[in-house]
Each structure stands twice: as C-alpha cells, then as structure tokens.
Tab-separated table of C-alpha atoms in Angstrom:
chain	number	residue	atom	x	y	z
A	1	MET	CA	-0.483	0.086	-0.305
A	2	ASN	CA	1.670	3.373	-0.503
A	3	HIS	CA	1.175	6.154	1.786
A	4	LEU	CA	2.988	9.053	1.185
A	5	PHE	CA	3.292	12.068	3.713
A	6	THR	CA	4.536	16.099	4.422
A	7	VAL	CA	6.737	15.889	6.526
A	8	THR	CA	8.659	18.375	7.574
A	9	GLY	CA	12.351	19.512	9.318
A	10	MET	CA	14.106	17.481	6.552
A	11	THR	CA	16.828	20.088	6.661
A	12	CYS	CA	19.814	17.790	4.973
A	13	GLY	CA	20.839	14.260	3.354
A	14	HIS	CA	21.077	12.282	7.104
A	15	CYS	CA	17.192	12.940	8.036
A	16	GLU	CA	16.715	11.482	5.015
A	17	LYS	CA	18.262	8.989	6.602
A	18	ALA	CA	17.343	9.093	9.815
A	19	VAL	CA	13.548	9.397	8.656
A	20	THR	CA	14.131	5.884	6.153
A	21	ALA	CA	15.518	3.893	8.802
A	22	ALA	CA	12.646	4.492	11.221
A	23	ILE	CA	10.190	3.571	8.993
A	24	VAL	CA	12.117	0.206	7.566
A	25	ARG	CA	13.038	-0.557	11.014
A	26	LEU	CA	8.615	-0.618	11.454
A	27	ASP	CA	9.210	-2.699	8.265
A	28	PRO	CA	12.048	-4.011	6.568
A	29	LYS	CA	10.003	-5.102	3.583
A	30	ALA	CA	8.891	-1.232	3.139
A	31	THR	CA	10.578	0.093	0.207
A	32	VAL	CA	10.939	4.779	1.072
A	33	VAL	CA	10.874	7.358	-1.465
A	34	ILE	CA	11.988	11.243	-0.151
A	35	GLU	CA	11.992	14.322	-1.775
A	36	ARG	CA	13.521	16.539	0.474
A	37	SER	CA	13.344	20.066	-1.516
A	38	ALA	CA	9.138	19.147	-0.906
A	39	ASN	CA	9.090	17.496	1.973
A	40	LYS	CA	7.137	14.203	1.103
A	41	VAL	CA	7.721	11.433	2.292
A	42	GLN	CA	6.395	8.249	-0.086
A	43	VAL	CA	5.907	4.973	1.598
A	44	GLN	CA	5.039	1.637	0.016
A	45	SER	CA	4.296	-0.484	2.583
A	46	GLU	CA	1.117	-2.347	5.080
A	47	GLN	CA	2.204	-1.173	8.086
A	48	SER	CA	-0.839	1.370	8.838
A	49	HIS	CA	-0.328	5.056	7.720
A	50	ALA	CA	-1.264	6.271	12.138
A	51	SER	CA	2.456	3.552	12.963
A	52	LEU	CA	4.398	5.082	10.178
A	53	ALA	CA	2.917	8.756	10.916
A	54	GLN	CA	4.248	7.837	14.537
A	55	VAL	CA	8.234	6.674	13.665
A	56	ILE	CA	8.421	9.981	11.038
A	57	VAL	CA	7.564	12.047	14.535
A	58	GLU	CA	9.161	10.066	17.039
A	59	GLU	CA	12.678	10.439	15.493
A	60	GLY	CA	12.067	13.621	15.175
A	61	TYR	CA	10.076	15.383	12.502
A	62	ALA	CA	6.558	16.693	12.265
A	63	VAL	CA	3.702	14.949	10.220
A	64	VAL	CA	1.952	18.089	8.107
A	65	ASN	CA	-1.068	15.888	6.909
B	1	MET	CA	45.399	23.102	21.434
B	2	ASN	CA	42.570	25.068	20.756
B	3	HIS	CA	41.722	25.318	16.620
B	4	LEU	CA	38.420	27.743	15.893
B	5	PHE	CA	36.643	26.922	12.684
B	6	THR	CA	33.374	28.310	10.792
B	7	VAL	CA	32.213	26.119	8.966
B	8	THR	CA	28.755	26.349	7.217
B	9	GLY	CA	26.574	23.675	5.735
B	10	MET	CA	25.576	22.013	9.457
B	11	THR	CA	21.838	22.479	9.305
B	12	CYS	CA	20.690	19.637	12.424
B	13	GLY	CA	22.184	18.083	14.444
B	14	HIS	CA	22.741	15.070	12.364
B	15	CYS	CA	25.738	17.720	10.503
B	16	GLU	CA	26.537	18.379	14.679
B	17	LYS	CA	27.603	13.966	14.764
B	18	ALA	CA	28.886	13.916	11.624
B	19	VAL	CA	31.331	16.970	11.637
B	20	THR	CA	32.551	15.684	14.968
B	21	ALA	CA	32.964	11.718	14.049
B	22	ALA	CA	35.689	13.499	11.336
B	23	ILE	CA	36.824	14.817	13.633
B	24	VAL	CA	37.270	12.081	16.214
B	25	ARG	CA	38.628	9.945	13.566
B	26	LEU	CA	41.230	11.601	12.908
B	27	ASP	CA	42.344	12.666	16.688
B	28	PRO	CA	40.699	10.248	18.857
B	29	LYS	CA	42.173	11.778	22.063
B	30	ALA	CA	40.160	15.066	20.035
B	31	THR	CA	38.017	17.973	21.828
B	32	VAL	CA	35.310	18.622	19.994
B	33	VAL	CA	32.267	21.671	20.383
B	34	ILE	CA	29.789	23.151	18.279
B	35	GLU	CA	27.344	26.129	18.394
B	36	ARG	CA	25.786	25.670	15.243
B	37	SER	CA	23.568	28.762	15.359
B	38	ALA	CA	27.519	30.424	14.469
B	39	ASN	CA	28.568	28.389	12.716
B	40	LYS	CA	31.533	28.003	15.480
B	41	VAL	CA	33.654	24.841	15.923
B	42	GLN	CA	36.123	24.153	18.447
B	43	VAL	CA	38.261	22.040	18.348
B	44	GLN	CA	40.926	20.656	20.783
B	45	SER	CA	43.575	18.952	19.596
B	46	GLU	CA	47.432	18.568	18.909
B	47	GLN	CA	46.989	17.627	14.939
B	48	SER	CA	46.557	20.325	12.811
B	49	HIS	CA	44.626	23.006	11.785
B	50	ALA	CA	44.429	22.716	8.145
B	51	SER	CA	43.753	18.580	9.133
B	52	LEU	CA	41.805	19.281	11.093
B	53	ALA	CA	39.566	21.124	8.561
B	54	GLN	CA	40.675	18.895	5.689
B	55	VAL	CA	38.210	16.866	7.532
B	56	ILE	CA	35.341	18.698	7.607
B	57	VAL	CA	35.467	19.448	4.276
B	58	GLU	CA	35.619	16.074	2.762
B	59	GLU	CA	32.408	15.360	5.868
B	60	GLY	CA	30.926	17.142	3.586
B	61	TYR	CA	31.003	21.300	5.255
B	62	ALA	CA	32.724	24.561	4.545
B	63	VAL	CA	35.280	25.856	6.108
B	64	VAL	CA	35.444	29.303	5.525
B	65	ASN	CA	38.212	30.114	7.475
C-alpha cells in the first residue's frame, strides 16, 4: 500500500537517512522515497498510515498530513 | 591546542554529529564543541589546523576560515 506524508524538519541527507531508517525498522520490507525539497515522504508498506506517521514523529520530524 | 573554525552547511544535529565524528576519527583524543547557530566549531586537538579543516571539508561542509 502506498502512503504519502508531508514531513517538515528534514534539513539534510542525514535527516532523510534517519527517516528512512526509522520506517525500515518498523517495516524491513518498506520502500521509501523522499523528495526533501518538497517535504514529501512516500512509503510503500503494509503497515498502517498511523504507525508509519508515528515512527517519523518519534524520529523528531513533524508529519503535517 | 585550540582551533576555531567557521563551518557552513551544518543544518541539524545529525550534521553536528557527523562533523564531530570526522574529527574524532582523525584524533580520538580531540574534544569538539559546536555552536551550530553561529557556524562555530571549536576543537581541542594536537592535530594541525589544516588536517582538521580537511576532514570537515571531506565530510561535506565548507570551512570558511
């Protein structure tokens, strides 16, 4: 299932890696595509939208929608 | 010996850690204090100023002076 998040606070490549790692810890089978300049995080995962949003927030970023 | 660098491009805490780690790889005895909002990196190390600047640059940041 495809999940699209608007995530603020990702300022550099390290942040992209941190978000990706947090998602993959939750779901090792997830694929993550980040377009940082647009604050977009696209996730292919069978995990729930809420669970995915939660790990992004726990990593220190804001999920806007 | 105390070294003060002005370093641009550090946008978040991950960047601070990356700069610190690069310096400590060069000199495990170094102490590093970063004031990111002022672009300041203060290093206590017996390594040369040029060597320290080099590892910061190699990590992907600009050393302004």
